[in-house]
């Protein structure tokens, strides 16, 4: 709207978000509503400041570097806001609704909607080169948003089915000093009750875990999944702290 109709971006950001305020209040609750007002007003204020006082960083000739830093900084900022229950209005509210009711990640939802807006802008005023670099920035931002929301302490979770579950569990506990949980499972095809081992290890330990399993049972079934925001002993636990009696 700024490039086509010369409208004030700060003012339009507030006006266009009024319907989104009520949508967030009705579907996401009063807390999100309050955070959304704070976030939207803050964005409008800083938009006005940056329009009045130009800040030159001198990377305008390197669009890739500008896209990279823009995506990282926007992703970190929005990721922190989303992680603690806030939004900045607009697509943020739609992303939170999609996350709540559909299960999509907020970064993925924002990338889809922003990509649509960028393509529409390309059809009106944006040149092809700027459009592609803007897509790069939005994609990087969406990945950073999900990374910040999911947490920095990530690992790998492994489900292990084997006839030698005790030997495998002992090796994992003794050699890797990782905990192992025994789950009760039932094979639908074999109609047999089986014990399923589950353990979480660091990303750099997954190869060692696989080697331990295959050295004991080459025919073991192993399913490895990404585990985000791992907390507790072996990952984020402060050893100086003790449980309350």
Coordinates of N, CA and C in Angstrom, one line a residue:
X1 N 0.8 -1.2 0.0 CA 0.0 0.0 0.0 C 0.9 1.3 0.0
X2 N 2.0 1.2 0.6 CA 2.9 2.3 0.6 C 3.4 2.7 -0.8
X3 N 3.8 1.6 -1.5 CA 4.3 1.9 -2.8 C 3.3 2.2 -3.9
X4 N 2.1 1.6 -3.7 CA 1.0 1.9 -4.7 C 0.2 3.1 -4.4
X5 N -0.2 3.2 -3.1 CA -1.1 4.3 -2.7 C -0.5 5.4 -1.8
X6 N 0.8 5.2 -1.5 CA 1.6 6.2 -0.7 C 1.0 6.4 0.7
X7 N 0.4 5.3 1.3 CA -0.2 5.4 2.6 C 0.8 5.1 3.7
X8 N 0.7 5.8 4.8 CA 1.6 5.6 5.9 C 1.6 4.2 6.5
X9 N 2.7 3.5 6.4 CA 2.8 2.1 6.8 C 2.4 1.9 8.3
X10 N 2.9 2.8 9.1 CA 2.7 2.7 10.6 C 1.2 2.8 10.9
X11 N 0.5 3.8 10.3 CA -0.9 3.9 10.5 C -1.7 2.8 9.9
X12 N -1.4 2.3 8.7 CA -2.1 1.2 8.1 C -1.9 -0.1 8.8
X13 N -0.7 -0.2 9.4 CA -0.5 -1.4 10.3 C -1.5 -1.5 11.4
X14 N -1.8 -0.3 12.0 CA -2.7 -0.3 13.1 C -4.1 -0.5 12.6
X15 N -4.5 0.2 11.6 CA -5.9 0.1 11.1 C -6.3 -1.3 10.6
X16 N -5.4 -1.9 9.8 CA -5.6 -3.2 9.2 C -5.6 -4.3 10.2
X17 N -5.0 -4.1 11.4 CA -5.0 -5.1 12.4 C -6.2 -5.0 13.4
X18 N -7.0 -4.0 13.3 CA -8.2 -4.0 14.1 C -9.1 -5.2 14.1
X19 N -9.4 -5.7 12.8 CA -10.2 -6.9 12.8 C -9.5 -8.1 13.4
X20 N -8.1 -8.1 13.2 CA -7.3 -9.2 13.8 C -7.3 -9.2 15.3
X21 N -7.4 -8.0 15.9 CA -7.5 -7.9 17.3 C -8.7 -8.7 17.9
X22 N -9.8 -8.5 17.3 CA -11.1 -9.1 17.7 C -11.0 -10.6 17.4
X23 N -10.4 -11.0 16.3 CA -10.3 -12.4 16.0 C -9.4 -13.1 17.0
X24 N -8.3 -12.5 17.4 CA -7.4 -13.1 18.4 C -8.1 -13.2 19.7
X25 N -8.8 -12.1 20.1 CA -9.5 -12.1 21.4 C -10.6 -13.2 21.5
X26 N -11.3 -13.4 20.4 CA -12.4 -14.4 20.4 C -11.8 -15.9 20.4
X27 N -10.8 -16.1 19.6 CA -10.3 -17.5 19.4 C -9.1 -17.8 20.2
X28 N -8.3 -16.9 20.7 CA -7.0 -17.2 21.3 C -7.0 -16.7 22.8
X29 N -8.0 -15.9 23.2 CA -8.0 -15.5 24.6 C -7.5 -14.1 24.9
X30 N -7.8 -13.7 26.1 CA -7.5 -12.3 26.5 C -6.0 -12.0 26.6
X31 N -5.3 -13.0 27.1 CA -3.8 -12.8 27.2 C -3.2 -12.6 25.9
X32 N -3.5 -13.4 24.8 CA -3.0 -13.2 23.5 C -3.4 -11.8 22.9
X33 N -4.7 -11.5 23.2 CA -5.2 -10.2 22.8 C -4.4 -9.0 23.3
X34 N -4.1 -9.1 24.6 CA -3.3 -8.0 25.2 C -1.9 -7.9 24.6
X35 N -1.3 -9.1 24.4 CA 0.1 -9.2 23.9 C 0.1 -8.7 22.4
X36 N -1.0 -9.0 21.7 CA -1.1 -8.6 20.3 C -1.2 -7.1 20.2
X37 N -2.0 -6.5 21.0 CA -2.0 -5.0 21.0 C -0.7 -4.4 21.3
X38 N 0.0 -4.9 22.3 CA 1.4 -4.4 22.6 C 2.3 -4.6 21.4
X39 N 2.3 -5.8 20.8 CA 3.2 -6.1 19.7 C 2.9 -5.2 18.5
X40 N 1.6 -5.1 18.2 CA 1.2 -4.3 17.0 C 1.6 -2.8 17.1
X41 N 1.2 -2.3 18.3 CA 1.6 -0.9 18.5 C 3.1 -0.6 18.5
X42 N 3.8 -1.6 19.0 CA 5.3 -1.5 19.0 C 5.8 -1.5 17.6
X43 N 5.3 -2.4 16.8 CA 5.7 -2.5 15.4 C 5.4 -1.1 14.7
X44 N 4.3 -0.6 14.9 CA 3.9 0.7 14.2 C 4.8 1.8 14.7
X45 N 5.1 1.9 16.0 CA 6.0 2.9 16.5 C 7.4 2.8 15.8
X46 N 7.9 1.6 15.8 CA 9.3 1.5 15.2 C 9.3 1.7 13.7
X47 N 8.1 1.3 13.0 CA 8.0 1.6 11.6 C 8.1 3.1 11.4
X48 N 7.4 3.9 12.2 CA 7.4 5.3 12.1 C 8.8 5.9 12.3
X49 N 9.5 5.4 13.4 CA 10.8 5.8 13.7 C 11.8 5.6 12.5
X50 N 11.8 4.4 12.0 CA 12.7 4.1 10.9 C 12.4 4.8 9.6
X51 N 11.1 5.2 9.4 CA 10.8 6.0 8.3 C 11.3 7.5 8.4
X52 N 11.2 8.0 9.7 CA 11.6 9.3 9.9 C 13.2 9.5 10.0
X53 N 13.8 8.5 10.6 CA 15.2 8.5 10.8 C 15.9 7.3 10.1
X54 N 16.4 7.6 8.9 CA 17.0 6.6 8.1 C 18.3 6.1 8.7
X55 N 18.5 4.7 8.8 CA 19.7 4.1 9.3 C 20.4 3.4 8.2
X56 N 21.6 3.8 7.9 CA 22.4 3.2 6.8 C 23.3 2.2 7.3
X57 N 23.2 0.9 6.9 CA 24.1 -0.1 7.3 C 25.0 -0.5 6.2
X58 N 24.8 0.0 4.9 CA 25.7 -0.1 3.8 C 25.8 -1.6 3.3
X59 N 24.7 -2.3 3.3 CA 24.7 -3.6 2.7 C 23.7 -3.7 1.6
X60 N 23.2 -2.5 1.2 CA 22.1 -2.5 0.2 C 22.5 -3.0 -1.1
X61 N 23.9 -3.0 -1.4 CA 24.3 -3.5 -2.7 C 24.5 -5.0 -2.7
X62 N 24.4 -5.6 -1.5 CA 24.6 -7.1 -1.4 C 23.2 -7.6 -0.9
X63 N 22.3 -7.9 -1.9 CA 21.0 -8.3 -1.5 C 20.9 -9.6 -0.8
X64 N 21.9 -10.5 -1.1 CA 21.8 -11.8 -0.4 C 22.2 -11.6 1.0
X65 N 23.2 -10.9 1.3 CA 23.6 -10.6 2.7 C 22.5 -9.9 3.5
X66 N 21.8 -8.9 2.8 CA 20.7 -8.2 3.4 C 19.6 -9.2 3.7
X67 N 19.3 -10.1 2.8 CA 18.2 -11.1 3.0 C 18.5 -12.0 4.1
X68 N 19.8 -12.4 4.2 CA 20.2 -13.3 5.3 C 20.0 -12.7 6.6
X69 N 20.5 -11.5 6.8 CA 20.5 -10.8 8.1 C 19.0 -10.5 8.4
X70 N 18.2 -10.0 7.4 CA 16.8 -9.7 7.7 C 16.1 -10.9 8.2
X71 N 16.3 -12.1 7.5 CA 15.6 -13.3 7.9 C 16.0 -13.7 9.3
X72 N 17.2 -13.6 9.7 CA 17.7 -14.1 11.0 C 17.1 -13.2 12.1
X73 N 17.3 -11.8 11.9 CA 16.8 -10.9 12.9 C 15.3 -10.9 13.1
X74 N 14.6 -11.0 12.0 CA 13.1 -11.1 12.1 C 12.7 -12.4 12.7
X75 N 13.4 -13.5 12.3 CA 13.0 -14.8 12.9 C 13.3 -14.9 14.4
X76 N 14.4 -14.3 14.8 CA 14.7 -14.4 16.3 C 13.7 -13.6 17.0
X77 N 13.4 -12.3 16.5 CA 12.4 -11.5 17.2 C 11.0 -12.1 17.3
X78 N 10.5 -12.6 16.2 CA 9.2 -13.2 16.2 C 9.2 -14.5 16.9
X79 N 10.3 -15.3 16.8 CA 10.3 -16.5 17.6 C 10.2 -16.4 19.1
X80 N 10.9 -15.3 19.6 CA 10.8 -15.0 21.0 C 9.4 -14.6 21.4
X81 N 8.8 -13.8 20.6 CA 7.4 -13.3 20.8 C 6.5 -14.5 20.8
X82 N 6.6 -15.4 19.8 CA 5.7 -16.5 19.7 C 5.9 -17.5 20.9
X83 N 7.2 -17.7 21.2 CA 7.5 -18.7 22.3 C 6.8 -18.3 23.6
X84 N 6.6 -17.1 23.9 CA 6.0 -16.7 25.1 C 4.6 -16.2 25.0
X85 N 3.9 -16.6 23.9 CA 2.5 -16.4 23.8 C 2.0 -15.1 23.1
X86 N 2.9 -14.3 22.5 CA 2.5 -13.1 21.9 C 2.4 -13.2 20.4
X87 N 1.9 -12.1 19.8 CA 1.9 -11.9 18.4 C 2.1 -10.4 18.1
X88 N 2.4 -10.1 16.8 CA 2.4 -8.7 16.4 C 1.3 -8.4 15.4
X89 N 0.2 -9.2 15.5 CA -0.9 -8.9 14.6 C -0.8 -9.5 13.3
X90 N -1.7 -9.2 12.4 CA -1.7 -9.7 11.0 C -1.5 -11.2 10.8
X91 N -0.6 -11.6 10.0 CA -0.4 -13.0 9.7 C 0.0 -13.8 11.0
X92 N 0.6 -13.1 12.0 CA 1.0 -13.8 13.2 C -0.2 -14.4 13.9
X93 N -1.3 -13.7 13.9 CA -2.5 -14.3 14.5 C -3.0 -15.5 13.7
X94 N -3.0 -15.4 12.4 CA -3.4 -16.5 11.5 C -2.5 -17.7 11.8
X95 N -1.2 -17.4 11.9 CA -0.2 -18.5 12.2 C -0.5 -19.2 13.5
X96 N -0.8 -18.4 14.5 CA -1.1 -19.0 15.8 C -2.4 -19.8 15.8
X97 N -3.4 -19.3 15.0 CA -4.6 -20.1 14.9 C -4.4 -21.4 14.2
X98 N -3.5 -21.3 13.1 CA -3.2 -22.6 12.4 C -2.4 -23.5 13.2
X99 N -1.6 -23.0 14.1 CA -0.8 -23.9 15.0 C -1.7 -24.5 16.0
X100 N -2.7 -23.8 16.5 CA -3.6 -24.3 17.6 C -4.6 -25.3 17.0
X101 N -5.2 -25.0 15.9 CA -6.3 -25.8 15.4 C -5.9 -26.8 14.3
X102 N -4.8 -26.6 13.6 CA -4.4 -27.4 12.5 C -3.1 -28.2 12.8
X103 N -2.3 -27.6 13.7 CA -1.1 -28.2 14.1 C 0.1 -27.8 13.2
X104 N 0.0 -26.9 12.3 CA 1.1 -26.4 11.5 C 2.0 -25.6 12.4
X105 N 3.3 -25.6 12.1 CA 4.3 -24.8 12.8 C 4.0 -23.3 12.4
X106 N 4.3 -22.4 13.3 CA 4.0 -21.0 13.0 C 5.0 -20.5 11.9
X107 N 6.2 -21.0 11.9 CA 7.1 -20.6 10.8 C 6.6 -21.0 9.4
X108 N 6.1 -22.2 9.3 CA 5.6 -22.7 8.0 C 4.4 -21.9 7.6
X109 N 3.5 -21.6 8.5 CA 2.3 -20.9 8.2 C 2.6 -19.5 7.7
X110 N 3.5 -18.8 8.4 CA 3.9 -17.5 8.0 C 4.6 -17.4 6.7
X111 N 5.4 -18.5 6.4 CA 6.1 -18.5 5.1 C 5.1 -18.6 4.0
X112 N 4.0 -19.5 4.1 CA 3.0 -19.7 3.1 C 2.3 -18.3 2.8
X113 N 1.8 -17.7 3.9 CA 1.1 -16.4 3.7 C 2.0 -15.3 3.1
X114 N 3.2 -15.2 3.7 CA 4.1 -14.2 3.2 C 4.5 -14.4 1.7
X115 N 4.6 -15.7 1.4 CA 5.0 -16.0 0.0 C 3.9 -15.6 -1.0
X116 N 2.6 -15.8 -0.5 CA 1.5 -15.3 -1.4 C 1.5 -13.8 -1.5
X117 N 1.7 -13.1 -0.4 CA 1.8 -11.6 -0.5 C 3.0 -11.1 -1.4
X118 N 4.1 -11.8 -1.3 CA 5.2 -11.5 -2.1 C 4.9 -11.7 -3.6
X119 N 4.3 -12.8 -3.9 CA 3.9 -13.1 -5.3 C 2.9 -12.0 -5.9
X120 N 2.0 -11.6 -5.0 CA 1.0 -10.6 -5.5 C 1.8 -9.2 -5.7
X121 N 2.7 -9.0 -4.8 CA 3.5 -7.7 -4.9 C 4.3 -7.8 -6.2
X122 N 4.8 -9.0 -6.6 CA 5.6 -9.1 -7.8 C 4.7 -8.8 -9.0
X123 N 3.4 -9.1 -9.0 CA 2.5 -8.9 -10.1 C 2.2 -7.4 -10.2
X124 N 2.5 -6.6 -9.1 CA 2.1 -5.2 -9.2 C 3.3 -4.2 -9.3
X125 N 4.2 -4.3 -8.3 CA 5.3 -3.3 -8.3 C 6.7 -3.9 -8.1
X126 N 6.8 -5.1 -7.6 CA 8.1 -5.7 -7.2 C 8.8 -6.3 -8.4
X127 N 10.1 -6.0 -8.6 CA 10.8 -6.7 -9.7 C 11.2 -8.1 -9.3
X128 N 11.5 -8.9 -10.3 CA 11.8 -10.3 -10.1 C 13.0 -10.6 -9.2
X129 N 14.0 -9.8 -9.3 CA 15.2 -9.9 -8.5 C 14.9 -9.7 -7.0
X130 N 14.2 -8.6 -6.7 CA 13.8 -8.3 -5.3 C 12.8 -9.3 -4.8
X131 N 11.9 -9.8 -5.6 CA 11.0 -10.8 -5.2 C 11.7 -12.1 -4.7
X132 N 12.7 -12.5 -5.5 CA 13.4 -13.8 -5.1 C 14.2 -13.6 -3.8
X133 N 14.8 -12.5 -3.7 CA 15.6 -12.2 -2.5 C 14.7 -12.1 -1.2
X134 N 13.5 -11.5 -1.5 CA 12.5 -11.4 -0.4 C 12.1 -12.8 0.1
X135 N 11.8 -13.6 -0.9 CA 11.5 -15.0 -0.6 C 12.6 -15.7 0.2
X136 N 13.8 -15.4 -0.1 CA 14.9 -16.0 0.7 C 14.9 -15.5 2.1
X137 N 14.7 -14.2 2.3 CA 14.6 -13.7 3.6 C 13.4 -14.3 4.4
X138 N 12.3 -14.4 3.8 CA 11.1 -15.0 4.5 C 11.3 -16.4 4.8
X139 N 11.9 -17.2 3.9 CA 12.2 -18.6 4.2 C 13.1 -18.7 5.4
X140 N 14.2 -18.0 5.4 CA 15.2 -18.0 6.5 C 14.5 -17.6 7.8
X141 N 13.7 -16.6 7.7 CA 12.9 -16.1 8.9 C 12.0 -17.2 9.5
X142 N 11.3 -17.9 8.6 CA 10.4 -19.0 9.0 C 11.2 -20.1 9.7
X143 N 12.4 -20.5 9.2 CA 13.1 -21.5 9.8 C 13.7 -21.1 11.2
X144 N 14.1 -19.9 11.3 CA 14.6 -19.4 12.6 C 13.5 -19.3 13.6
X145 N 12.3 -18.9 13.2 CA 11.1 -18.8 14.1 C 10.9 -20.2 14.7
X146 N 10.8 -21.2 13.9 CA 10.6 -22.6 14.4 C 11.7 -23.0 15.3
X147 N 13.0 -22.7 14.9 CA 14.1 -23.0 15.8 C 14.0 -22.4 17.1
X148 N 13.7 -21.1 17.2 CA 13.6 -20.4 18.5 C 12.5 -21.0 19.3
X149 N 11.3 -21.3 18.7 CA 10.2 -21.8 19.4 C 10.4 -23.2 19.9
X150 N 11.1 -24.0 19.1 CA 11.3 -25.4 19.6 C 12.4 -25.5 20.6
X151 N 13.3 -24.6 20.7 CA 14.3 -24.6 21.7 C 15.7 -25.0 21.1
X152 N 16.7 -24.5 21.8 CA 18.1 -24.8 21.3 C 18.6 -26.2 21.7
X153 N 18.0 -26.7 22.8 CA 18.5 -28.1 23.2 C 17.7 -29.1 22.5
X154 N 18.3 -29.6 21.4 CA 17.6 -30.6 20.5 C 18.4 -31.9 20.6
X155 N 17.8 -33.0 20.3 CA 18.4 -34.3 20.3 C 17.8 -35.2 19.3
X156 N 18.0 -36.5 19.5 CA 17.4 -37.5 18.7 C 16.8 -38.6 19.6
X157 N 15.6 -38.9 19.3 CA 14.9 -40.0 20.1 C 14.9 -41.3 19.3
X158 N 15.1 -42.4 19.9 CA 15.2 -43.7 19.2 C 14.3 -44.7 19.8
X159 N 13.4 -45.3 19.0 CA 12.6 -46.4 19.4 C 13.3 -47.7 18.9
X160 N 13.5 -48.6 19.8 CA 14.3 -49.8 19.4 C 13.5 -51.1 19.8
X161 N 13.3 -51.9 18.8 CA 12.6 -53.2 19.0 C 13.6 -54.3 18.6
X162 N 13.9 -55.2 19.6 CA 14.9 -56.2 19.4 C 14.6 -57.4 20.4
X163 N 15.1 -58.6 20.0 CA 15.0 -59.7 20.9 C 16.1 -59.6 22.0
X164 N 17.0 -58.7 21.8 CA 18.1 -58.6 22.8 C 18.0 -57.2 23.5
X165 N 16.8 -56.9 23.9 CA 16.5 -55.6 24.4 C 17.3 -55.3 25.7
X166 N 17.5 -56.3 26.6 CA 18.2 -56.2 27.8 C 19.7 -55.8 27.6
X167 N 20.3 -56.6 26.6 CA 21.7 -56.3 26.3 C 21.9 -54.9 25.7
X168 N 21.0 -54.5 24.8 CA 21.1 -53.2 24.2 C 20.9 -52.1 25.3
X169 N 19.9 -52.3 26.2 CA 19.7 -51.3 27.2 C 20.9 -51.1 28.1
X170 N 21.5 -52.3 28.5 CA 22.7 -52.2 29.4 C 23.8 -51.5 28.7
X171 N 24.1 -51.8 27.4 CA 25.2 -51.1 26.7 C 24.9 -49.6 26.6
X172 N 23.7 -49.2 26.4 CA 23.4 -47.8 26.3 C 23.6 -47.1 27.6
X173 N 23.2 -47.8 28.7 CA 23.3 -47.2 30.0 C 24.7 -47.1 30.5
X174 N 25.5 -48.2 30.2 CA 26.9 -48.2 30.7 C 27.9 -47.5 29.8
X175 N 27.8 -47.7 28.5 CA 28.7 -47.1 27.6 C 28.4 -45.6 27.3
X176 N 27.2 -45.3 27.1 CA 26.8 -43.9 26.7 C 26.3 -43.1 27.9
X177 N 26.0 -43.8 29.0 CA 25.5 -43.1 30.2 C 24.2 -42.3 29.9
X178 N 23.3 -43.0 29.1 CA 22.0 -42.4 28.8 C 20.9 -43.3 29.3
X179 N 19.9 -42.7 29.8 CA 18.7 -43.4 30.3 C 18.0 -44.1 29.2
X180 N 17.4 -45.2 29.6 CA 16.5 -46.0 28.6 C 15.2 -46.3 29.3
X181 N 14.1 -46.0 28.6 CA 12.8 -46.3 29.1 C 12.2 -47.6 28.3
X182 N 11.6 -48.5 29.1 CA 11.1 -49.7 28.5 C 9.6 -49.5 28.4
X183 N 9.1 -49.6 27.2 CA 7.6 -49.4 26.9 C 7.0 -50.8 26.5
X184 N 5.8 -51.0 26.8 CA 5.1 -52.2 26.4 C 4.4 -52.0 25.1
X185 N 4.8 -52.9 24.2 CA 4.2 -52.8 22.8 C 3.6 -54.1 22.4
X186 N 2.8 -54.0 21.3 CA 2.1 -55.2 20.8 C 2.2 -55.2 19.3
X187 N 2.8 -56.2 18.7 CA 2.9 -56.3 17.3 C 1.7 -56.8 16.6
X188 N 1.0 -55.9 15.8 CA -0.2 -56.3 15.2 C -0.1 -57.4 14.2
X189 N 1.0 -57.4 13.5 CA 1.3 -58.5 12.5 C 1.6 -59.8 13.1
X190 N 2.5 -59.8 14.1 CA 3.0 -61.0 14.8 C 2.0 -61.4 15.9
X191 N 1.2 -60.5 16.4 CA 0.3 -60.8 17.5 C 1.1 -61.2 18.8
X192 N 2.3 -60.5 19.0 CA 3.1 -60.9 20.1 C 3.4 -59.6 20.9
X193 N 3.4 -59.7 22.2 CA 3.8 -58.6 23.1 C 5.3 -58.4 23.0
X194 N 5.7 -57.2 22.9 CA 7.1 -56.9 22.8 C 7.5 -55.7 23.7
X195 N 8.7 -55.7 24.2 CA 9.2 -54.5 24.9 C 9.9 -53.6 23.9
X196 N 9.6 -52.3 24.0 CA 10.1 -51.3 23.1 C 11.0 -50.4 23.9
X197 N 12.3 -50.2 23.5 CA 13.2 -49.3 24.2 C 13.1 -47.9 23.6
X198 N 13.1 -47.0 24.5 CA 13.1 -45.6 24.0 C 14.2 -44.8 24.8
X199 N 15.0 -44.1 24.0 CA 16.1 -43.3 24.7 C 16.3 -42.0 23.8
X200 N 16.8 -41.0 24.5 CA 17.1 -39.7 23.8 C 18.6 -39.5 24.0
X201 N 19.2 -39.2 22.9 CA 20.7 -38.9 22.9 C 20.9 -37.6 22.1
X202 N 22.1 -37.0 22.3 CA 22.5 -35.8 21.6 C 22.6 -36.1 20.1
X203 N 22.6 -35.1 19.3 CA 22.7 -35.3 17.8 C 24.0 -35.9 17.4
X204 N 25.1 -35.6 18.2 CA 26.4 -36.1 17.8 C 26.6 -37.6 18.4
X205 N 25.6 -38.1 19.0 CA 25.7 -39.4 19.6 C 24.9 -40.5 18.9
X206 N 24.1 -40.1 17.9 CA 23.2 -41.0 17.2 C 24.0 -42.1 16.5
X207 N 25.1 -41.8 15.9 CA 25.9 -42.8 15.1 C 26.4 -43.8 16.1
X208 N 26.9 -43.4 17.3 CA 27.4 -44.3 18.3 C 26.3 -45.2 18.8
X209 N 25.1 -44.7 18.9 CA 23.9 -45.5 19.4 C 23.6 -46.6 18.3
X210 N 23.6 -46.2 17.1 CA 23.3 -47.2 16.0 C 24.4 -48.3 16.0
X211 N 25.6 -47.9 16.2 CA 26.7 -48.9 16.2 C 26.5 -49.9 17.3
X212 N 26.1 -49.4 18.5 CA 25.9 -50.3 19.6 C 24.8 -51.3 19.3
X213 N 23.7 -50.7 18.8 CA 22.5 -51.6 18.5 C 22.9 -52.7 17.4
X214 N 23.5 -52.3 16.3 CA 23.8 -53.2 15.3 C 24.9 -54.2 15.7
X215 N 25.8 -53.8 16.6 CA 26.8 -54.8 17.1 C 26.1 -55.9 17.9
X216 N 25.0 -55.6 18.5 CA 24.3 -56.6 19.3 C 23.3 -57.4 18.5
X217 N 22.5 -56.6 17.7 CA 21.4 -57.2 16.9 C 21.3 -56.5 15.6
X218 N 21.9 -57.1 14.5 CA 21.9 -56.4 13.2 C 20.4 -56.3 12.7
X219 N 19.5 -57.2 13.2 CA 18.2 -57.2 12.7 C 17.2 -56.4 13.5
X220 N 17.7 -55.6 14.5 CA 16.9 -54.8 15.3 C 16.2 -53.7 14.5
X221 N 14.9 -53.4 14.9 CA 14.2 -52.3 14.2 C 14.4 -51.1 15.0
X222 N 14.9 -50.0 14.3 CA 15.2 -48.7 15.0 C 14.5 -47.6 14.2
X223 N 13.8 -46.8 15.0 CA 13.2 -45.6 14.4 C 13.7 -44.4 15.1
X224 N 14.3 -43.5 14.4 CA 15.0 -42.3 15.0 C 14.1 -41.0 14.6
X225 N 13.8 -40.2 15.6 CA 13.1 -39.0 15.4 C 13.8 -37.8 15.9
X226 N 13.4 -36.6 15.4 CA 14.0 -35.4 16.0 C 13.2 -35.1 17.3
X227 N 14.0 -34.7 18.3 CA 13.4 -34.3 19.6 C 13.8 -32.8 19.9
X228 N 12.9 -32.0 20.1 CA 13.1 -30.6 20.3 C 12.9 -30.2 21.7
X229 N 13.7 -29.2 22.1 CA 13.5 -28.6 23.5 C 13.7 -29.6 24.6
X230 N 14.8 -30.4 24.5 CA 15.0 -31.4 25.5 C 15.4 -30.8 26.8
X231 N 14.8 -31.3 27.9 CA 15.1 -30.7 29.2 C 15.4 -31.9 30.2
X232 N 16.1 -31.6 31.2 CA 16.3 -32.6 32.3 C 17.7 -33.2 32.3
X233 N 17.9 -34.2 33.1 CA 19.3 -34.8 33.3 C 19.9 -35.2 32.0
X234 N 21.2 -34.9 31.9 CA 22.0 -35.2 30.7 C 21.9 -34.1 29.7
X235 N 21.0 -33.2 29.8 CA 20.8 -32.1 28.8 C 20.9 -30.7 29.4
X236 N 19.9 -30.4 30.2 CA 19.8 -29.0 30.8 C 19.8 -29.0 32.3
X237 N 19.9 -30.1 32.9 CA 19.7 -30.2 34.4 C 20.9 -29.6 35.1
X238 N 20.7 -28.7 36.0 CA 21.8 -28.1 36.9 C 22.1 -29.2 38.0
X239 N 23.3 -29.7 37.9 CA 23.6 -30.8 38.9 C 23.6 -30.3 40.3
X240 N 23.7 -29.0 40.5 CA 23.7 -28.4 41.9 C 22.3 -28.4 42.5
X241 N 21.3 -28.5 41.6 CA 19.9 -28.5 42.2 C 19.5 -30.0 42.5
X242 N 18.7 -30.1 43.5 CA 18.2 -31.4 43.9 C 16.7 -31.3 44.1
X243 N 16.0 -32.5 43.8 CA 14.5 -32.5 44.0 C 14.1 -32.1 45.4
X244 N 12.9 -31.5 45.5 CA 12.4 -31.2 46.9 C 12.0 -32.5 47.6
X245 N 12.2 -32.6 48.9 CA 11.9 -33.8 49.6 C 10.3 -33.8 49.8

